[in-house]
XYZ file of C-alpha atoms in Angstrom:
190
model
C 0.000 0.000 0.000
C 1.552 3.254 -1.173
C 0.955 6.418 0.833
C 0.609 8.813 -2.079
C -1.317 11.261 0.070
C 1.948 12.166 1.893
C 3.944 12.928 -1.277
C 4.848 16.648 -1.295
C 7.247 16.914 -4.267
C 7.136 15.088 -7.583
C 9.387 15.393 -10.601
C 8.283 13.832 -13.866
C 10.884 15.883 -15.711
C 12.286 14.510 -18.959
C 10.002 11.492 -19.279
C 8.659 12.193 -22.771
C 5.141 12.800 -21.437
C 2.716 14.025 -24.093
C -0.263 14.578 -21.783
C -1.334 14.657 -18.169
C -4.561 12.643 -18.137
C -7.518 13.744 -16.046
C -7.327 11.957 -12.699
C -3.595 11.268 -12.871
C -2.968 13.194 -9.642
C -5.906 11.820 -7.650
C -4.813 10.966 -4.117
C -1.878 13.398 -4.105
C -3.527 15.627 -1.534
C -0.215 16.923 -0.082
C 1.562 17.624 -3.372
C 3.163 21.085 -3.224
C 5.679 20.930 -6.097
C 5.185 19.326 -9.514
C 7.935 19.423 -12.117
C 6.701 18.483 -15.597
C 9.575 20.186 -17.398
C 11.456 18.776 -20.390
C 8.599 16.662 -21.701
C 6.502 16.860 -24.879
C 3.349 18.349 -23.384
C 1.325 20.368 -25.885
C -1.527 21.193 -23.510
C -2.078 21.430 -19.784
C -5.626 21.195 -18.618
C -5.971 22.841 -15.205
C -8.742 20.371 -14.347
C -6.238 17.501 -14.486
C -4.239 19.273 -11.759
C -7.135 20.073 -9.436
C -6.824 16.791 -7.524
C -3.527 18.160 -6.192
C -5.311 20.914 -4.307
C -2.215 21.909 -2.285
C -0.036 22.474 -5.366
C 2.125 25.575 -4.932
C 4.793 25.331 -7.664
C 4.164 24.105 -11.205
C 7.160 23.824 -13.521
C 6.258 23.355 -17.199
C 9.511 24.608 -18.738
C 10.801 23.195 -22.021
C 7.484 21.818 -23.264
C 6.026 22.762 -26.700
C 2.840 24.229 -25.176
C 2.444 27.436 -27.152
C -0.341 29.827 -26.190
C -3.149 27.380 -26.969
C -1.645 24.743 -24.685
C -1.835 26.970 -21.615
C -4.996 28.947 -22.502
C -7.228 29.729 -19.527
C -5.015 27.762 -17.179
C -6.313 27.920 -13.638
C -5.316 26.308 -10.383
C -6.521 27.823 -7.105
C -3.297 27.274 -5.133
C -0.420 27.550 -7.642
C 1.767 30.495 -6.591
C 4.749 29.968 -8.937
C 4.209 29.076 -12.604
C 7.260 28.379 -14.780
C 6.527 28.648 -18.511
C 10.131 29.120 -19.591
C 10.839 28.013 -23.172
C 7.298 26.853 -23.938
C 6.903 28.521 -27.362
C 4.669 31.349 -26.168
C 4.101 34.174 -28.660
C 1.990 36.338 -26.317
C 1.470 36.691 -22.590
C -0.342 33.488 -21.512
C -4.080 33.872 -20.969
C -4.117 32.387 -17.496
C -7.382 32.706 -15.590
C -7.716 35.104 -12.682
C -5.967 33.687 -9.636
C -5.455 35.165 -6.199
C -2.736 32.595 -5.434
C -0.428 33.280 -8.388
C 2.504 35.400 -7.160
C 5.244 34.655 -9.712
C 5.318 33.814 -13.420
C 8.451 33.011 -15.407
C 7.961 33.239 -19.184
C 11.577 33.752 -20.228
C 13.040 32.261 -23.429
C 9.886 32.433 -25.523
C 8.870 34.263 -28.717
C 6.897 37.184 -27.289
C 7.498 40.294 -29.414
C 4.905 42.783 -28.144
C 3.007 43.400 -24.924
C -0.033 45.329 -26.223
C -2.535 47.292 -24.112
C -4.041 44.928 -21.547
C -1.694 42.104 -22.534
C -2.744 40.397 -19.345
C -6.314 39.369 -20.128
C -7.446 38.465 -16.607
C -6.560 40.270 -13.372
C -3.753 38.694 -11.339
C -4.213 40.524 -8.021
C -1.351 38.785 -6.159
C 1.332 38.757 -8.856
C 4.543 40.266 -7.446
C 7.230 38.857 -9.785
C 7.264 38.577 -13.567
C 10.221 37.406 -15.655
C 9.804 38.108 -19.390
C 13.531 38.086 -20.148
C 15.089 36.572 -23.262
C 12.084 36.966 -25.521
C 11.968 39.165 -28.615
C 10.106 42.071 -27.033
C 10.311 45.248 -29.087
C 7.347 47.105 -27.588
C 5.565 47.385 -24.264
C 2.372 49.425 -24.401
C 1.894 51.802 -21.442
C -1.142 49.891 -20.123
C 0.154 46.397 -20.967
C 0.584 45.458 -17.323
C -2.370 47.404 -15.907
C -3.948 44.287 -14.398
C -0.906 43.534 -12.242
C -0.673 46.644 -10.085
C 0.842 44.507 -7.289
C 3.967 43.797 -9.362
C 7.190 44.391 -7.404
C 9.792 42.703 -9.643
C 9.846 42.925 -13.446
C 12.675 41.336 -15.422
C 12.899 42.358 -19.083
C 16.594 41.803 -19.873
C 17.781 40.253 -23.149
C 14.930 41.567 -25.271
C 14.946 43.969 -28.237
C 13.476 46.979 -26.446
C 14.713 50.377 -27.568
C 12.285 52.339 -25.398
C 10.800 51.702 -21.982
C 7.419 53.333 -21.326
C 6.154 54.689 -18.055
C 4.082 51.878 -16.568
C 1.398 52.241 -13.881
C 3.124 49.924 -11.407
C 3.060 51.728 -8.054
C 4.598 48.850 -6.071
C 7.487 48.114 -8.432
C 10.708 47.937 -6.410
C 12.977 45.975 -8.788
C 13.280 46.450 -12.533
C 15.883 44.883 -14.769
C 15.824 45.932 -18.403
C 18.426 46.010 -21.158
C 17.652 48.534 -23.886
C 19.094 47.982 -27.363
C 20.094 51.141 -29.180
C 19.645 51.420 -32.941
C 23.433 51.694 -33.208
C 23.807 48.196 -31.791
C 25.062 49.456 -28.450
C 23.079 48.362 -25.415
C 22.181 50.246 -22.282
C 21.474 48.433 -19.052
C 19.049 49.824 -16.494
C 18.490 48.148 -13.172
C 16.312 49.760 -10.561
C 15.900 48.522 -7.020
């Protein structure tokens, strides 16, 4: 008899998984960390993760999800969501969550953050890493739905201009601006 209900951390990293079937986490009532990185997942259905109702960290890095594969993702307790290198071309349309405090979407193909890039409010988000994308433009109201943001990492993008953003709680900003001449300027604010 296996005591799966006491498992708090699980790594299924690098197993060639193509899906996470509904019910696959049933009985994992203490699971706090789930690493699904380095697989071949093309979609993640939040409902398949709901059985792990104590999940705090979800690592999906290095999966070919794209924006459709993470569309309307929701989990009521996930605080840290890692979507690094998942072929995103826009900010992921995650559902409103009061638990989500940190999102990492570095190493993707996001080129623009338009007005209201964040579709649903994320009232607890304090850290956002959008580094190493292909960002060339951030609209002034792109991050309006994350007024709680304290840390924003934008380094290694193609930004030539950084707009004034309505982020009253921002305490750490890391951005590398690329000049038309090919010279770069680094700005870090803390």
